[in-house]
Amino acid sequence: MKRLILLCAFSSSLQAAPLTNYRIIDGDTVHGYISGEYVEIRLQCIDAPETYPSTQTYGPEATQTLNYLLSFGSVDFQSTGRDQYGRETGYLFVNGYNINQEMVARGAAWNYAYYCGDKFEIEQEFAYYSNLGLWGEAEAKDPYCFRKSLDHAFCYYNPENNLIPDD
């Protein structure tokens, strides 16, 4: 009986729920309501350039890209859990399209390799080699490195030699 309950609880957490009255905070953070409950959402497996408290190169454009992508229909959220700050983590979908994945494919966010390995690596390579979004900037610096004020080789993406920080 316990096994059945756990399986049902797990599968229900993977179902998408409508997100309403949302506000885009930046390229990887959205606040809104699910079933009348206020939620702060951190998009899973992506890391967008920062816009607050300091603005990183391509930060405002990443926020605008997320706003644009969410404007095409109703927004659904699929939770994957919570992060260390208590925010819901997960994926946003519009008309069945994975918005997290699309952010990386458009060069508006990095594949967050530190937490998700190579989940969106193909999309990142496509954007990189196509010079899309942040990859059109002279030196696209990983948002993790920007937040930590780091300047190491792994802070600048190179598909042939991409490293994950040890932190």
mmCIF file with all atom_site columns, N, CA, C and O in Angstrom, residues 69-114:
data_model
loop_
_atom_site.group_PDB
_atom_site.id
_atom_site.type_symbol
_atom_site.label_atom_id
_atom_site.label_alt_id
_atom_site.label_comp_id
_atom_site.label_asym_id
_atom_site.label_entity_id
_atom_site.label_seq_id
_atom_site.pdbx_PDB_ins_code
_atom_site.Cartn_x
_atom_site.Cartn_y
_atom_site.Cartn_z
_atom_site.occupancy
_atom_site.B_iso_or_equiv
_atom_site.pdbx_formal_charge
_atom_site.auth_seq_id
_atom_site.auth_comp_id
_atom_site.auth_asym_id
_atom_site.auth_atom_id
_atom_site.pdbx_PDB_model_num
ATOM 1   N N  . LEU A 1 69  ? 8.038  34.463 -24.946 1.00 0.00 ? 69  LEU A N  1
ATOM 2   C CA . LEU A 1 69  ? 7.673  33.054 -25.073 1.00 0.00 ? 69  LEU A CA 1
ATOM 3   C C  . LEU A 1 69  ? 6.397  32.712 -24.300 1.00 0.00 ? 69  LEU A C  1
ATOM 4   O O  . LEU A 1 69  ? 5.613  31.870 -24.728 1.00 0.00 ? 69  LEU A O  1
ATOM 5   N N  . LEU A 1 70  ? 6.187  33.378 -23.170 1.00 0.00 ? 70  LEU A N  1
ATOM 6   C CA . LEU A 1 70  ? 4.996  33.097 -22.362 1.00 0.00 ? 70  LEU A CA 1
ATOM 7   C C  . LEU A 1 70  ? 3.745  33.782 -22.912 1.00 0.00 ? 70  LEU A C  1
ATOM 8   O O  . LEU A 1 70  ? 2.641  33.499 -22.458 1.00 0.00 ? 70  LEU A O  1
ATOM 9   N N  . SER A 1 71  ? 3.913  34.645 -23.903 1.00 0.00 ? 71  SER A N  1
ATOM 10  C CA . SER A 1 71  ? 2.777  35.399 -24.443 1.00 0.00 ? 71  SER A CA 1
ATOM 11  C C  . SER A 1 71  ? 1.972  34.630 -25.485 1.00 0.00 ? 71  SER A C  1
ATOM 12  O O  . SER A 1 71  ? 0.962  35.128 -25.968 1.00 0.00 ? 71  SER A O  1
ATOM 13  N N  . PHE A 1 72  ? 2.360  33.411 -25.813 1.00 0.00 ? 72  PHE A N  1
ATOM 14  C CA . PHE A 1 72  ? 1.723  32.661 -26.897 1.00 0.00 ? 72  PHE A CA 1
ATOM 15  C C  . PHE A 1 72  ? 0.570  31.759 -26.458 1.00 0.00 ? 72  PHE A C  1
ATOM 16  O O  . PHE A 1 72  ? 0.042  31.007 -27.266 1.00 0.00 ? 72  PHE A O  1
ATOM 17  N N  . GLY A 1 73  ? 0.190  31.791 -25.212 1.00 0.00 ? 73  GLY A N  1
ATOM 18  C CA . GLY A 1 73  ? -0.927 30.959 -24.767 1.00 0.00 ? 73  GLY A CA 1
ATOM 19  C C  . GLY A 1 73  ? -0.929 30.802 -23.266 1.00 0.00 ? 73  GLY A C  1
ATOM 20  O O  . GLY A 1 73  ? -0.185 31.491 -22.555 1.00 0.00 ? 73  GLY A O  1
ATOM 21  N N  . SER A 1 74  ? -1.743 29.880 -22.789 1.00 0.00 ? 74  SER A N  1
ATOM 22  C CA . SER A 1 74  ? -1.797 29.646 -21.349 1.00 0.00 ? 74  SER A CA 1
ATOM 23  C C  . SER A 1 74  ? -0.501 28.955 -20.914 1.00 0.00 ? 74  SER A C  1
ATOM 24  O O  . SER A 1 74  ? 0.097  28.179 -21.658 1.00 0.00 ? 74  SER A O  1
ATOM 25  N N  . VAL A 1 75  ? -0.094 29.274 -19.695 1.00 0.00 ? 75  VAL A N  1
ATOM 26  C CA . VAL A 1 75  ? 1.182  28.785 -19.162 1.00 0.00 ? 75  VAL A CA 1
ATOM 27  C C  . VAL A 1 75  ? 0.904  27.679 -18.152 1.00 0.00 ? 75  VAL A C  1
ATOM 28  O O  . VAL A 1 75  ? 0.078  27.842 -17.251 1.00 0.00 ? 75  VAL A O  1
ATOM 29  N N  . ASP A 1 76  ? 1.582  26.555 -18.315 1.00 0.00 ? 76  ASP A N  1
ATOM 30  C CA . ASP A 1 76  ? 1.480  25.448 -17.371 1.00 0.00 ? 76  ASP A CA 1
ATOM 31  C C  . ASP A 1 76  ? 2.826  25.245 -16.699 1.00 0.00 ? 76  ASP A C  1
ATOM 32  O O  . ASP A 1 76  ? 3.882  25.446 -17.314 1.00 0.00 ? 76  ASP A O  1
ATOM 33  N N  . PHE A 1 77  ? 2.779  24.838 -15.429 1.00 0.00 ? 77  PHE A N  1
ATOM 34  C CA . PHE A 1 77  ? 3.984  24.611 -14.640 1.00 0.00 ? 77  PHE A CA 1
ATOM 35  C C  . PHE A 1 77  ? 4.028  23.164 -14.186 1.00 0.00 ? 77  PHE A C  1
ATOM 36  O O  . PHE A 1 77  ? 3.055  22.641 -13.660 1.00 0.00 ? 77  PHE A O  1
ATOM 37  N N  . GLN A 1 78  ? 5.194  22.533 -14.378 1.00 0.00 ? 78  GLN A N  1
ATOM 38  C CA . GLN A 1 78  ? 5.428  21.162 -13.927 1.00 0.00 ? 78  GLN A CA 1
ATOM 39  C C  . GLN A 1 78  ? 6.511  21.215 -12.856 1.00 0.00 ? 78  GLN A C  1
ATOM 40  O O  . GLN A 1 78  ? 7.671  21.526 -13.139 1.00 0.00 ? 78  GLN A O  1
ATOM 41  N N  . SER A 1 79  ? 6.138  20.945 -11.635 1.00 0.00 ? 79  SER A N  1
ATOM 42  C CA . SER A 1 79  ? 7.060  21.044 -10.502 1.00 0.00 ? 79  SER A CA 1
ATOM 43  C C  . SER A 1 79  ? 8.018  19.862 -10.447 1.00 0.00 ? 79  SER A C  1
ATOM 44  O O  . SER A 1 79  ? 7.638  18.727 -10.726 1.00 0.00 ? 79  SER A O  1
ATOM 45  N N  . THR A 1 80  ? 9.261  20.161 -10.058 1.00 0.00 ? 80  THR A N  1
ATOM 46  C CA . THR A 1 80  ? 10.242 19.108 -9.812  1.00 0.00 ? 80  THR A CA 1
ATOM 47  C C  . THR A 1 80  ? 10.694 19.116 -8.353  1.00 0.00 ? 80  THR A C  1
ATOM 48  O O  . THR A 1 80  ? 11.549 18.326 -7.971  1.00 0.00 ? 80  THR A O  1
ATOM 49  N N  . GLY A 1 81  ? 10.164 20.047 -7.556  1.00 0.00 ? 81  GLY A N  1
ATOM 50  C CA . GLY A 1 81  ? 10.537 20.123 -6.142  1.00 0.00 ? 81  GLY A CA 1
ATOM 51  C C  . GLY A 1 81  ? 10.755 21.547 -5.694  1.00 0.00 ? 81  GLY A C  1
ATOM 52  O O  . GLY A 1 81  ? 10.151 22.482 -6.222  1.00 0.00 ? 81  GLY A O  1
ATOM 53  N N  . ARG A 1 82  ? 11.639 21.704 -4.737  1.00 0.00 ? 82  ARG A N  1
ATOM 54  C CA . ARG A 1 82  ? 11.974 23.030 -4.191  1.00 0.00 ? 82  ARG A CA 1
ATOM 55  C C  . ARG A 1 82  ? 13.488 23.175 -4.132  1.00 0.00 ? 82  ARG A C  1
ATOM 56  O O  . ARG A 1 82  ? 14.210 22.205 -3.957  1.00 0.00 ? 82  ARG A O  1
ATOM 57  N N  . ASP A 1 83  ? 13.947 24.430 -4.238  1.00 0.00 ? 83  ASP A N  1
ATOM 58  C CA . ASP A 1 83  ? 15.378 24.676 -4.116  1.00 0.00 ? 83  ASP A CA 1
ATOM 59  C C  . ASP A 1 83  ? 15.722 25.081 -2.685  1.00 0.00 ? 83  ASP A C  1
ATOM 60  O O  . ASP A 1 83  ? 14.843 25.116 -1.808  1.00 0.00 ? 83  ASP A O  1
ATOM 61  N N  . GLN A 1 84  ? 16.980 25.404 -2.452  1.00 0.00 ? 84  GLN A N  1
ATOM 62  C CA . GLN A 1 84  ? 17.445 25.736 -1.106  1.00 0.00 ? 84  GLN A CA 1
ATOM 63  C C  . GLN A 1 84  ? 16.848 27.040 -0.577  1.00 0.00 ? 84  GLN A C  1
ATOM 64  O O  . GLN A 1 84  ? 16.922 27.323 0.603   1.00 0.00 ? 84  GLN A O  1
ATOM 65  N N  . TYR A 1 85  ? 16.219 27.827 -1.454  1.00 0.00 ? 85  TYR A N  1
ATOM 66  C CA . TYR A 1 85  ? 15.598 29.082 -1.034  1.00 0.00 ? 85  TYR A CA 1
ATOM 67  C C  . TYR A 1 85  ? 14.088 28.942 -0.855  1.00 0.00 ? 85  TYR A C  1
ATOM 68  O O  . TYR A 1 85  ? 13.392 29.930 -0.640  1.00 0.00 ? 85  TYR A O  1
ATOM 69  N N  . GLY A 1 86  ? 13.567 27.729 -0.987  1.00 0.00 ? 86  GLY A N  1
ATOM 70  C CA . GLY A 1 86  ? 12.150 27.475 -0.807  1.00 0.00 ? 86  GLY A CA 1
ATOM 71  C C  . GLY A 1 86  ? 11.299 27.728 -2.042  1.00 0.00 ? 86  GLY A C  1
ATOM 72  O O  . GLY A 1 86  ? 10.077 27.605 -1.994  1.00 0.00 ? 86  GLY A O  1
ATOM 73  N N  . ARG A 1 87  ? 11.938 28.071 -3.151  1.00 0.00 ? 87  ARG A N  1
ATOM 74  C CA . ARG A 1 87  ? 11.183 28.299 -4.384  1.00 0.00 ? 87  ARG A CA 1
ATOM 75  C C  . ARG A 1 87  ? 10.828 26.969 -5.030  1.00 0.00 ? 87  ARG A C  1
ATOM 76  O O  . ARG A 1 87  ? 11.578 26.000 -4.929  1.00 0.00 ? 87  ARG A O  1
ATOM 77  N N  . GLU A 1 88  ? 9.684  26.934 -5.712  1.00 0.00 ? 88  GLU A N  1
ATOM 78  C CA . GLU A 1 88  ? 9.334  25.783 -6.528  1.00 0.00 ? 88  GLU A CA 1
ATOM 79  C C  . GLU A 1 88  ? 10.313 25.734 -7.697  1.00 0.00 ? 88  GLU A C  1
ATOM 80  O O  . GLU A 1 88  ? 10.687 26.781 -8.242  1.00 0.00 ? 88  GLU A O  1
ATOM 81  N N  . THR A 1 89  ? 10.734 24.552 -8.085  1.00 0.00 ? 89  THR A N  1
ATOM 82  C CA . THR A 1 89  ? 11.556 24.397 -9.274  1.00 0.00 ? 89  THR A CA 1
ATOM 83  C C  . THR A 1 89  ? 10.780 23.554 -10.273 1.00 0.00 ? 89  THR A C  1
ATOM 84  O O  . THR A 1 89  ? 9.956  22.720 -9.877  1.00 0.00 ? 89  THR A O  1
ATOM 85  N N  . GLY A 1 90  ? 11.010 23.798 -11.542 1.00 0.00 ? 90  GLY A N  1
ATOM 86  C CA . GLY A 1 90  ? 10.320 22.996 -12.536 1.00 0.00 ? 90  GLY A CA 1
ATOM 87  C C  . GLY A 1 90  ? 10.369 23.609 -13.926 1.00 0.00 ? 90  GLY A C  1
ATOM 88  O O  . GLY A 1 90  ? 11.218 24.459 -14.219 1.00 0.00 ? 90  GLY A O  1
ATOM 89  N N  . TYR A 1 91  ? 9.427  23.163 -14.741 1.00 0.00 ? 91  TYR A N  1
ATOM 90  C CA . TYR A 1 91  ? 9.395  23.528 -16.155 1.00 0.00 ? 91  TYR A CA 1
ATOM 91  C C  . TYR A 1 91  ? 8.112  24.282 -16.481 1.00 0.00 ? 91  TYR A C  1
ATOM 92  O O  . TYR A 1 91  ? 7.044  23.933 -15.984 1.00 0.00 ? 91  TYR A O  1
ATOM 93  N N  . LEU A 1 92  ? 8.232  25.277 -17.350 1.00 0.00 ? 92  LEU A N  1
ATOM 94  C CA . LEU A 1 92  ? 7.070  25.983 -17.871 1.00 0.00 ? 92  LEU A CA 1
ATOM 95  C C  . LEU A 1 92  ? 6.778  25.477 -19.277 1.00 0.00 ? 92  LEU A C  1
ATOM 96  O O  . LEU A 1 92  ? 7.706  25.211 -20.051 1.00 0.00 ? 92  LEU A O  1
ATOM 97  N N  . PHE A 1 93  ? 5.501  25.381 -19.598 1.00 0.00 ? 93  PHE A N  1
ATOM 98  C CA . PHE A 1 93  ? 5.059  24.938 -20.920 1.00 0.00 ? 93  PHE A CA 1
ATOM 99  C C  . PHE A 1 93  ? 4.011  25.912 -21.451 1.00 0.00 ? 93  PHE A C  1
ATOM 100 O O  . PHE A 1 93  ? 3.160  26.371 -20.703 1.00 0.00 ? 93  PHE A O  1
ATOM 101 N N  . VAL A 1 94  ? 4.090  26.211 -22.730 1.00 0.00 ? 94  VAL A N  1
ATOM 102 C CA . VAL A 1 94  ? 3.063  26.977 -23.429 1.00 0.00 ? 94  VAL A CA 1
ATOM 103 C C  . VAL A 1 94  ? 2.709  26.179 -24.678 1.00 0.00 ? 94  VAL A C  1
ATOM 104 O O  . VAL A 1 94  ? 3.594  25.896 -25.496 1.00 0.00 ? 94  VAL A O  1
ATOM 105 N N  . ASN A 1 95  ? 1.447  25.807 -24.796 1.00 0.00 ? 95  ASN A N  1
ATOM 106 C CA . ASN A 1 95  ? 0.985  25.003 -25.938 1.00 0.00 ? 95  ASN A CA 1
ATOM 107 C C  . ASN A 1 95  ? 1.834  23.746 -26.126 1.00 0.00 ? 95  ASN A C  1
ATOM 108 O O  . ASN A 1 95  ? 2.125  23.351 -27.255 1.00 0.00 ? 95  ASN A O  1
ATOM 109 N N  . GLY A 1 96  ? 2.272  23.153 -25.028 1.00 0.00 ? 96  GLY A N  1
ATOM 110 C CA . GLY A 1 96  ? 3.048  21.926 -25.082 1.00 0.00 ? 96  GLY A CA 1
ATOM 111 C C  . GLY A 1 96  ? 4.544  22.111 -25.272 1.00 0.00 ? 96  GLY A C  1
ATOM 112 O O  . GLY A 1 96  ? 5.304  21.154 -25.210 1.00 0.00 ? 96  GLY A O  1
ATOM 113 N N  . TYR A 1 97  ? 4.990  23.342 -25.506 1.00 0.00 ? 97  TYR A N  1
ATOM 114 C CA . TYR A 1 97  ? 6.420  23.594 -25.718 1.00 0.00 ? 97  TYR A CA 1
ATOM 115 C C  . TYR A 1 97  ? 7.114  23.857 -24.388 1.00 0.00 ? 97  TYR A C  1
ATOM 116 O O  . TYR A 1 97  ? 6.649  24.648 -23.574 1.00 0.00 ? 97  TYR A O  1
ATOM 117 N N  . ASN A 1 98  ? 8.262  23.209 -24.196 1.00 0.00 ? 98  ASN A N  1
ATOM 118 C CA . ASN A 1 98  ? 9.057  23.380 -22.994 1.00 0.00 ? 98  ASN A CA 1
ATOM 119 C C  . ASN A 1 98  ? 9.787  24.724 -23.084 1.00 0.00 ? 98  ASN A C  1
ATOM 120 O O  . ASN A 1 98  ? 10.714 24.885 -23.886 1.00 0.00 ? 98  ASN A O  1
ATOM 121 N N  . ILE A 1 99  ? 9.371  25.668 -22.279 1.00 0.00 ? 99  ILE A N  1
ATOM 122 C CA . ILE A 1 99  ? 9.928  27.016 -22.321 1.00 0.00 ? 99  ILE A CA 1
ATOM 123 C C  . ILE A 1 99  ? 11.364 27.043 -21.799 1.00 0.00 ? 99  ILE A C  1
ATOM 124 O O  . ILE A 1 99  ? 12.210 27.777 -22.329 1.00 0.00 ? 99  ILE A O  1
ATOM 125 N N  . ASN A 1 100 ? 11.688 26.223 -20.803 1.00 0.00 ? 100 ASN A N  1
ATOM 126 C CA . ASN A 1 100 ? 13.064 26.151 -20.298 1.00 0.00 ? 100 ASN A CA 1
ATOM 127 C C  . ASN A 1 100 ? 14.012 25.785 -21.441 1.00 0.00 ? 100 ASN A C  1
ATOM 128 O O  . ASN A 1 100 ? 15.040 26.435 -21.651 1.00 0.00 ? 100 ASN A O  1
ATOM 129 N N  . GLN A 1 101 ? 13.639 24.750 -22.162 1.00 0.00 ? 101 GLN A N  1
ATOM 130 C CA . GLN A 1 101 ? 14.440 24.263 -23.291 1.00 0.00 ? 101 GLN A CA 1
ATOM 131 C C  . GLN A 1 101 ? 14.547 25.344 -24.373 1.00 0.00 ? 101 GLN A C  1
ATOM 132 O O  . GLN A 1 101 ? 15.620 25.574 -24.935 1.00 0.00 ? 101 GLN A O  1
ATOM 133 N N  . GLU A 1 102 ? 13.448 26.018 -24.647 1.00 0.00 ? 102 GLU A N  1
ATOM 134 C CA . GLU A 1 102 ? 13.421 27.059 -25.679 1.00 0.00 ? 102 GLU A CA 1
ATOM 135 C C  . GLU A 1 102 ? 14.302 28.248 -25.301 1.00 0.00 ? 102 GLU A C  1
ATOM 136 O O  . GLU A 1 102 ? 14.937 28.859 -26.163 1.00 0.00 ? 102 GLU A O  1
ATOM 137 N N  . MET A 1 103 ? 14.365 28.575 -24.015 1.00 0.00 ? 103 MET A N  1
ATOM 138 C CA . MET A 1 103 ? 15.235 29.676 -23.555 1.00 0.00 ? 103 MET A CA 1
ATOM 139 C C  . MET A 1 103 ? 16.693 29.374 -23.899 1.00 0.00 ? 103 MET A C  1
ATOM 140 O O  . MET A 1 103 ? 17.423 30.253 -24.356 1.00 0.00 ? 103 MET A O  1
ATOM 141 N N  . VAL A 1 104 ? 17.107 28.134 -23.696 1.00 0.00 ? 104 VAL A N  1
ATOM 142 C CA . VAL A 1 104 ? 18.485 27.742 -24.015 1.00 0.00 ? 104 VAL A CA 1
ATOM 143 C C  . VAL A 1 104 ? 18.692 27.742 -25.532 1.00 0.00 ? 104 VAL A C  1
ATOM 144 O O  . VAL A 1 104 ? 19.692 28.258 -26.029 1.00 0.00 ? 104 VAL A O  1
ATOM 145 N N  . ALA A 1 105 ? 17.734 27.201 -26.271 1.00 0.00 ? 105 ALA A N  1
ATOM 146 C CA . ALA A 1 105 ? 17.850 27.109 -27.735 1.00 0.00 ? 105 ALA A CA 1
ATOM 147 C C  . ALA A 1 105 ? 17.920 28.481 -28.387 1.00 0.00 ? 105 ALA A C  1
ATOM 148 O O  . ALA A 1 105 ? 18.544 28.632 -29.440 1.00 0.00 ? 105 ALA A O  1
ATOM 149 N N  . ARG A 1 106 ? 17.313 29.488 -27.759 1.00 0.00 ? 106 ARG A N  1
ATOM 150 C CA . ARG A 1 106 ? 17.348 30.850 -28.309 1.00 0.00 ? 106 ARG A CA 1
ATOM 151 C C  . ARG A 1 106 ? 18.554 31.655 -27.813 1.00 0.00 ? 106 ARG A C  1
ATOM 152 O O  . ARG A 1 106 ? 18.701 32.818 -28.154 1.00 0.00 ? 106 ARG A O  1
ATOM 153 N N  . GLY A 1 107 ? 19.380 31.041 -26.977 1.00 0.00 ? 107 GLY A N  1
ATOM 154 C CA . GLY A 1 107 ? 20.543 31.741 -26.455 1.00 0.00 ? 107 GLY A CA 1
ATOM 155 C C  . GLY A 1 107 ? 20.192 32.736 -25.370 1.00 0.00 ? 107 GLY A C  1
ATOM 156 O O  . GLY A 1 107 ? 20.940 33.680 -25.113 1.00 0.00 ? 107 GLY A O  1
ATOM 157 N N  . ALA A 1 108 ? 19.062 32.543 -24.693 1.00 0.00 ? 108 ALA A N  1
ATOM 158 C CA . ALA A 1 108 ? 18.644 33.444 -23.619 1.00 0.00 ? 108 ALA A CA 1
ATOM 159 C C  . ALA A 1 108 ? 18.998 32.899 -22.243 1.00 0.00 ? 108 ALA A C  1
ATOM 160 O O  . ALA A 1 108 ? 18.796 33.578 -21.239 1.00 0.00 ? 108 ALA A O  1
ATOM 161 N N  . ALA A 1 109 ? 19.529 31.686 -22.187 1.00 0.00 ? 109 ALA A N  1
ATOM 162 C CA . ALA A 1 109 ? 19.926 31.069 -20.921 1.00 0.00 ? 109 ALA A CA 1
ATOM 163 C C  . ALA A 1 109 ? 20.954 29.983 -21.202 1.00 0.00 ? 109 ALA A C  1
ATOM 164 O O  . ALA A 1 109 ? 21.054 29.473 -22.313 1.00 0.00 ? 109 ALA A O  1
ATOM 165 N N  . TRP A 1 110 ? 21.696 29.662 -20.168 1.00 0.00 ? 110 TRP A N  1
ATOM 166 C CA . TRP A 1 110 ? 22.664 28.572 -20.227 1.00 0.00 ? 110 TRP A CA 1
ATOM 167 C C  . TRP A 1 110 ? 21.990 27.276 -19.781 1.00 0.00 ? 110 TRP A C  1
ATOM 168 O O  . TRP A 1 110 ? 21.102 27.293 -18.923 1.00 0.00 ? 110 TRP A O  1
ATOM 169 N N  . ASN A 1 111 ? 22.430 26.160 -20.308 1.00 0.00 ? 111 ASN A N  1
ATOM 170 C CA . ASN A 1 111 ? 22.116 24.861 -19.738 1.00 0.00 ? 111 ASN A CA 1
ATOM 171 C C  . ASN A 1 111 ? 22.800 24.846 -18.365 1.00 0.00 ? 111 ASN A C  1
ATOM 172 O O  . ASN A 1 111 ? 24.008 25.082 -18.277 1.00 0.00 ? 111 ASN A O  1
ATOM 173 N N  . TYR A 1 112 ? 22.050 24.607 -17.292 1.00 0.00 ? 112 TYR A N  1
ATOM 174 C CA . TYR A 1 112 ? 22.635 24.669 -15.948 1.00 0.00 ? 112 TYR A CA 1
ATOM 175 C C  . TYR A 1 112 ? 23.288 23.330 -15.622 1.00 0.00 ? 112 TYR A C  1
ATOM 176 O O  . TYR A 1 112 ? 22.747 22.493 -14.904 1.00 0.00 ? 112 TYR A O  1
ATOM 177 N N  . ALA A 1 113 ? 24.486 23.125 -16.170 1.00 0.00 ? 113 ALA A N  1
ATOM 178 C CA . ALA A 1 113 ? 25.203 21.854 -16.070 1.00 0.00 ? 113 ALA A CA 1
ATOM 179 C C  . ALA A 1 113 ? 25.481 21.455 -14.623 1.00 0.00 ? 113 ALA A C  1
ATOM 180 O O  . ALA A 1 113 ? 25.482 20.269 -14.303 1.00 0.00 ? 113 ALA A O  1
ATOM 181 N N  . TYR A 1 114 ? 25.675 22.419 -13.744 1.00 0.00 ? 114 TYR A N  1
ATOM 182 C CA . TYR A 1 114 ? 25.986 22.124 -12.344 1.00 0.00 ? 114 TYR A CA 1
ATOM 183 C C  . TYR A 1 114 ? 24.877 21.290 -11.703 1.00 0.00 ? 114 TYR A C  1
ATOM 184 O O  . TYR A 1 114 ? 25.143 20.422 -10.894 1.00 0.00 ? 114 TYR A O  1
#
